[in-house]
Amino acid sequence: MPMASPATRPTPAPGPEVRTGPSGERPGGSGPELDVEAVRAHFPILHQEVNGNPLVYLDNAATSQKPLAVIEALEGFYRRDNANVHRGLHELSRRSTERYEGARGHVASWLGVEDPGEVIWTRGATEAINLVARSWGDSHLSEGDEILLTELEHHSNLVPWQMLAARTGARLRYLELDDQGELILDELPRILEGGRVRIAAISQVSNALGTLNPVAEIARQVKAHGGLVLVDGAQGAAHAPVRIPELGVDFYAFSGHKMCGPTGIGVLWARRELLEAMEPYQGGGDMIDEVHRDHSTWAQLPYKFEAGTPNISGAVGLAEAVRYLNAVGAERILAHEQRLVRRTMEALEAMPGIRLFGPSDPARRAGVVSFTMKGTHPHDIATILDSEGVAIRAGHHCAQLVMKRYGVAATARASFYLYNSDADVDRLVESLATVQEIFG
Amino acid sequence: MTDRATPPMKALYQQLILDHYKNPRNRGELEPDENTVEIHVRNPTCGDEIRLQLRVEDDRIEDIKFLGDGCSISQAAVSMMSTILKGKELDEAFGVARRFTGMMHGDEGAAKDPALGNLRSLAGVSKFPVRVKCALLGFEALQEAMKKSRGGRPG
């Protein structure tokens, strides 16, 4: 591919201020509570039948659906502006670059950070975490150092650290879970007092249980002992308000597709001085300054970490998703999800043989309800629900440590988002009655 | 069966299947000796697992036991399989495995083959592609176990 020279790149600038929906009206209505019917009108995929019933999509922790604003942004980009970026010798490349870098600036201001050069585009949270484990971990860890994880983590925030530990001889430590699905913070001082924890990698929101973790408090303690903190925001960015300065962390990773954006795009945010001191993750075009026969020099941030033609349309789509969610309001979305969680938990607690996992207080969760049904495997639950148009996830949710902690191989999981309604919860509960009738 | 369940669900979750799921046959462990082989299979995407033991004497399955954890389809299938295979020659057992696999991939002739016995009640699973691997998990273990007992020779 053609090489870019830094001179053709604009300096990333903060994007436009957050605006309301395209029509000027606030999506989801202007009241304190979300107007779900208004939101649902923005999501064309929801308006279909599956197996003869209107679709009830409750698999949002796996991936979210996309609003028209995002679908149209992708289409508009490919209809009008598509070209490769950072080669600004023609009009389309200039436009494409402007939209790509504008998206970066927009995401930066949404995260509450001033320097868009700290926002690295990745394929998703998984790649962002692998980038840190490789580029920071390989050069900063050695035998005797410790990596602090939690039992709550998704495999994407476990396996890269296990691989790093195997390469460097570092040791893995774990914060454990209590019976309520909450991290046992009392253990943290004892783990940290050895002074060997170099990095803690923790999720903001559990994908398996929905637990909202006290990330800022954990970060404060870890950093007081000289460690760095990476937050896996795959669920957090989608379901909880995110202001990075308030979290007080060093690395923040998230995926676009869980928050109304396209698949294949995500972000690693990190403090500039950390990124400056890290080696590139991958080599290729766009990440170099000068290339010689035997060596190369690296481009400035953020390009040093963006080898190859990037996911330009993905960045454009993610920025549009951020605009949309921001206009709806993260606090309103979380409150709405918690209302649906409360309704679900109350209905399920009244059903015989149901076991609920995670915090009993819905205010301690984002929109996830994990459960099992006595005498019925979660896969059978999911198959029967699907036959009635209700989509849930069943399995270990890429969180086998959580499953082991609670002594189950799998759970059924209903996960909500801004477009789910009370009627969706009621359909879930009705279909669970079918499951109980079949399995008796 | 219920009024609520749709026809495809009634076809999938037949009483015979639910009965084997709730009351599995030949569930347990064999005392290992020189004639027993054991295979442990897992489906990593869903976590279903089966530990299958065979006692094979003179190329005949003298006894068969399993332990498992998983959905109704995987556990009922291995339970039914165990009742059919006890006392069968290995060659016959390989044949049953081939017929059952064929049935799971939509072979309607196989679905009528008396050699499959109760396993024919699982024919409806072939309409649910994501569940086919559940039904086949026990047979995967069986084929590995039989190869092992023959010192690596396939059927």
XYZ file of C-alpha atoms in Angstrom, chain A residues 84-425:
342
model
C -8.094 6.040 1.574
C -7.071 8.355 4.377
C -3.950 10.446 5.005
C -3.063 10.714 1.296
C -4.757 14.034 0.832
C -3.960 14.707 -2.803
C -7.533 14.540 -4.011
C -10.898 15.693 -2.809
C -12.333 12.347 -1.701
C -9.240 11.495 0.298
C -9.442 14.886 1.944
C -13.098 14.246 2.881
C -12.470 10.701 4.023
C -9.560 11.843 6.204
C -11.659 14.637 7.637
C -14.461 12.252 8.584
C -12.041 9.668 10.005
C -10.180 12.204 12.128
C -13.388 14.028 12.979
C -14.691 10.730 14.343
C -11.573 10.394 16.484
C -12.019 13.888 17.863
C -15.656 13.217 18.562
C -14.920 10.014 20.474
C -12.176 11.812 22.419
C -14.511 14.563 23.574
C -17.189 11.993 24.448
C -14.638 10.171 26.617
C -13.795 13.493 28.257
C -10.178 13.571 27.065
C -8.528 16.583 25.447
C -5.952 14.893 23.231
C -7.381 12.947 20.251
C -3.865 11.562 19.690
C -4.543 9.332 22.687
C -7.452 7.639 20.887
C -6.221 4.606 18.918
C -8.652 2.851 16.595
C -8.637 -0.938 16.949
C -10.808 -3.822 15.759
C -12.509 -3.846 19.127
C -11.885 -4.156 22.846
C -10.124 -7.503 22.361
C -7.536 -6.037 20.022
C -7.111 -3.000 22.277
C -6.317 -5.239 25.266
C -3.959 -7.401 23.218
C -2.211 -4.239 22.049
C -1.511 -3.195 25.646
C -0.514 -6.694 26.745
C 1.979 -6.870 23.857
C 3.291 -3.354 23.476
C 3.315 -2.295 27.102
C 3.492 -5.707 28.767
C 6.402 -7.245 26.854
C 8.728 -4.355 27.660
C 7.579 -3.583 31.203
C 7.031 -6.925 32.926
C 9.403 -9.604 34.088
C 9.554 -12.434 36.566
C 8.268 -11.439 39.977
C 5.898 -8.802 38.629
C 2.174 -9.307 39.102
C -0.864 -8.741 36.910
C -4.106 -8.252 38.809
C -7.271 -9.612 37.178
C -10.722 -10.474 38.499
C -12.855 -13.609 38.424
C -15.482 -11.539 36.619
C -13.502 -10.968 33.443
C -14.525 -11.859 29.923
C -11.968 -14.150 28.267
C -10.792 -11.142 26.233
C -9.462 -9.608 29.445
C -7.957 -12.865 30.732
C -6.294 -14.717 27.890
C -4.033 -11.843 26.640
C -2.704 -11.498 30.212
C -2.192 -15.246 30.588
C -0.201 -15.174 27.348
C 1.792 -12.184 28.629
C 2.467 -13.983 31.915
C 3.727 -17.015 29.985
C 6.087 -14.792 27.935
C 7.467 -12.766 30.818
C 7.207 -14.976 33.896
C 4.853 -12.505 35.559
C 2.330 -13.905 38.009
C -1.461 -13.600 37.753
C -3.414 -12.499 40.811
C -7.193 -12.427 41.097
C -9.776 -10.339 42.880
C -12.514 -12.809 43.752
C -16.300 -12.633 43.640
C -18.727 -12.827 46.525
C -22.021 -14.738 46.356
C -23.757 -11.618 45.045
C -21.490 -11.283 42.019
C -19.578 -8.349 43.498
C -15.799 -8.107 43.645
C -14.421 -8.586 47.163
C -12.642 -5.261 47.562
C -11.515 -6.057 51.108
C -8.918 -8.364 49.569
C -7.375 -5.595 47.497
C -5.044 -4.018 50.123
C -3.571 -7.434 50.940
C -2.884 -8.138 47.252
C -1.379 -4.696 46.713
C 0.780 -4.521 49.817
C 3.437 -6.727 48.240
C 4.078 -3.835 45.829
C 4.390 -6.178 42.841
C 1.162 -5.435 40.961
C 2.330 -3.597 37.845
C -1.011 -3.534 36.094
C -4.608 -4.283 36.999
C -7.016 -5.213 34.196
C -10.661 -5.004 35.231
C -14.008 -4.748 33.535
C -16.238 -1.770 34.164
C -19.412 -3.852 33.760
C -19.654 -7.653 33.842
C -21.012 -9.153 30.623
C -22.093 -12.320 32.432
C -23.774 -10.866 35.535
C -24.216 -7.171 34.780
C -22.338 -6.081 37.918
C -21.228 -2.432 37.884
C -17.714 -2.582 39.249
C -16.195 0.146 41.468
C -13.539 0.883 38.874
C -12.553 4.322 40.172
C -12.001 2.987 43.706
C -9.942 0.022 42.487
C -7.914 2.349 40.261
C -7.239 4.714 43.155
C -5.847 1.890 45.302
C -3.829 0.221 42.534
C -2.280 3.518 41.467
C -1.453 4.428 45.067
C 0.735 1.291 45.024
C 2.398 2.262 41.767
C 0.437 0.045 39.374
C -1.289 0.960 36.144
C -4.972 0.285 35.479
C -6.603 -0.960 32.292
C -10.373 -0.943 32.106
C -12.237 -3.281 29.756
C -15.116 -1.035 28.781
C -16.741 -3.389 26.256
C -19.953 -3.345 28.305
C -19.172 -0.161 30.224
C -18.964 2.200 27.262
C -22.307 0.887 26.040
C -24.238 0.763 29.289
C -22.703 3.177 31.802
C -21.676 6.837 31.656
C -17.960 7.129 30.827
C -15.764 10.095 31.697
C -12.184 8.895 31.689
C -10.777 11.652 33.933
C -13.291 10.642 36.606
C -12.320 6.967 36.341
C -8.659 7.830 36.909
C -7.358 4.947 34.799
C -4.439 4.549 32.381
C -5.931 2.438 29.586
C -9.556 2.162 28.464
C -10.668 -0.351 25.815
C -14.061 -0.671 24.145
C -15.899 -1.990 21.079
C -18.207 -0.099 18.751
C -20.653 -2.918 18.027
C -21.897 -3.224 21.592
C -22.925 0.444 21.597
C -24.957 0.808 18.394
C -21.866 1.112 16.184
C -20.538 -1.212 13.473
C -18.572 -4.407 14.107
C -14.814 -4.369 13.535
C -14.142 -1.003 15.132
C -13.107 -0.215 18.690
C -10.881 2.061 20.663
C -7.893 1.973 22.926
C -7.508 5.159 24.919
C -4.283 5.559 26.871
C -2.327 8.391 28.438
C 0.041 9.968 25.912
C 3.230 9.380 27.903
C 2.440 5.659 28.119
C 1.772 5.412 24.392
C 4.925 7.393 23.591
C 6.993 4.896 25.577
C 5.401 1.839 23.949
C 6.636 0.053 20.836
C 4.189 -0.343 17.924
C 1.837 -3.342 18.011
C 1.930 -4.049 14.270
C 4.156 -2.823 11.453
C 3.052 -1.616 8.047
C 1.958 1.447 6.146
C 0.692 4.547 7.881
C 2.526 3.806 11.147
C 6.000 4.854 9.976
C 7.886 8.084 9.685
C 10.888 6.960 7.613
C 11.615 3.522 6.163
C 15.201 2.430 5.474
C 16.615 -0.899 4.339
C 17.314 -2.117 7.846
C 15.068 -0.093 10.088
C 12.208 2.363 10.240
C 11.112 5.145 12.513
C 7.643 5.464 13.866
C 4.934 7.957 13.113
C 3.558 10.275 15.737
C 0.564 9.306 17.854
C -1.966 7.943 17.233
C -0.714 6.622 13.869
C 2.145 4.648 15.407
C -0.478 2.108 16.491
C -2.577 2.105 13.326
C -0.699 0.033 10.740
C -2.410 -0.474 7.400
C -5.529 1.032 5.905
C -7.832 1.480 8.879
C -11.536 0.759 9.286
C -12.526 4.218 8.062
C -16.247 3.644 7.707
C -16.256 1.870 11.065
C -14.826 4.963 12.744
C -17.417 7.135 11.014
C -20.198 4.778 12.122
C -18.940 4.591 15.696
C -18.796 8.372 15.974
C -22.404 8.505 14.771
C -23.375 5.907 17.388
C -21.687 8.022 20.061
C -23.637 11.078 18.878
C -26.877 9.121 19.027
C -26.299 7.582 22.462
C -25.057 10.864 23.837
C -28.155 12.640 22.646
C -30.334 10.001 24.316
C -28.180 10.258 27.444
C -26.163 7.518 29.158
C -27.809 8.112 32.533
C -31.289 7.748 31.028
C -30.259 4.551 29.238
C -28.813 2.989 32.384
C -31.872 3.952 34.442
C -34.098 2.432 31.762
C -32.103 -0.803 31.722
C -32.236 -1.013 35.501
C -36.010 -0.631 35.401
C -36.215 -3.547 32.943
C -33.842 -5.590 35.118
C -36.059 -4.969 38.150
C -39.179 -6.028 36.221
C -37.423 -9.174 34.975
C -35.994 -10.137 38.348
C -39.354 -9.691 40.072
C -41.087 -11.899 37.505
C -38.372 -14.561 37.587
C -38.225 -14.659 41.373
C -41.911 -15.605 41.307
C -41.256 -18.602 39.009
C -40.414 -21.977 40.571
C -36.942 -23.400 40.008
C -35.331 -20.179 38.771
C -31.928 -19.231 40.134
C -30.745 -15.679 39.543
C -27.053 -14.747 39.404
C -25.459 -11.414 40.200
C -26.362 -8.535 42.505
C -29.868 -8.777 43.986
C -30.149 -4.972 43.846
C -30.919 -3.898 40.251
C -29.209 -0.572 40.965
C -25.924 -2.514 41.201
C -26.248 -3.782 37.625
C -26.421 -2.710 34.038
C -29.037 -4.435 31.859
C -28.103 -8.087 32.305
C -30.091 -10.881 33.971
C -28.349 -14.264 34.109
C -30.367 -17.228 35.351
C -30.813 -20.978 35.341
C -33.967 -23.075 35.519
C -33.964 -26.290 37.530
C -34.024 -29.391 35.336
C -33.652 -27.457 32.089
C -30.390 -26.699 30.369
C -29.877 -23.070 29.236
C -29.542 -24.179 25.592
C -32.961 -25.761 25.689
C -34.329 -22.550 27.194
C -32.767 -20.533 24.359
C -34.104 -22.876 21.649
C -37.658 -22.733 22.995
C -37.506 -18.937 23.429
C -36.233 -18.600 19.860
C -39.190 -20.625 18.608
C -41.331 -17.772 19.984
C -39.130 -14.989 18.564
C -37.268 -14.199 21.809
C -33.484 -13.984 21.316
C -31.305 -14.592 24.374
C -27.830 -16.026 24.912
C -27.160 -19.331 26.628
C -23.737 -20.639 27.521
C -20.690 -19.538 29.478
C -20.708 -16.019 27.985
C -16.921 -16.157 27.497
C -16.684 -15.949 31.279
C -15.834 -19.474 32.383
C -14.332 -18.261 35.671
C -17.712 -16.774 36.611
C -19.458 -20.055 35.745
C -16.942 -22.033 37.845
C -17.371 -19.602 40.756
C -21.085 -20.358 40.898
C -20.776 -24.053 40.070
C -22.650 -24.040 36.765
C -21.564 -24.900 33.234
C -23.806 -22.314 31.640
C -26.551 -19.795 32.276
C -29.317 -18.246 30.219
C -28.818 -14.506 29.841
C -31.267 -11.789 28.881
C -29.519 -8.475 28.241
C -31.281 -5.194 27.584
C -30.631 -1.954 25.795
C -32.332 1.364 25.225
C -34.850 -0.039 22.735
C -36.173 -2.843 24.936
C -39.580 -2.361 26.471
C -41.693 -3.684 29.318
C -43.522 -5.707 26.673
C -40.217 -7.398 25.778
C -39.779 -8.449 29.404
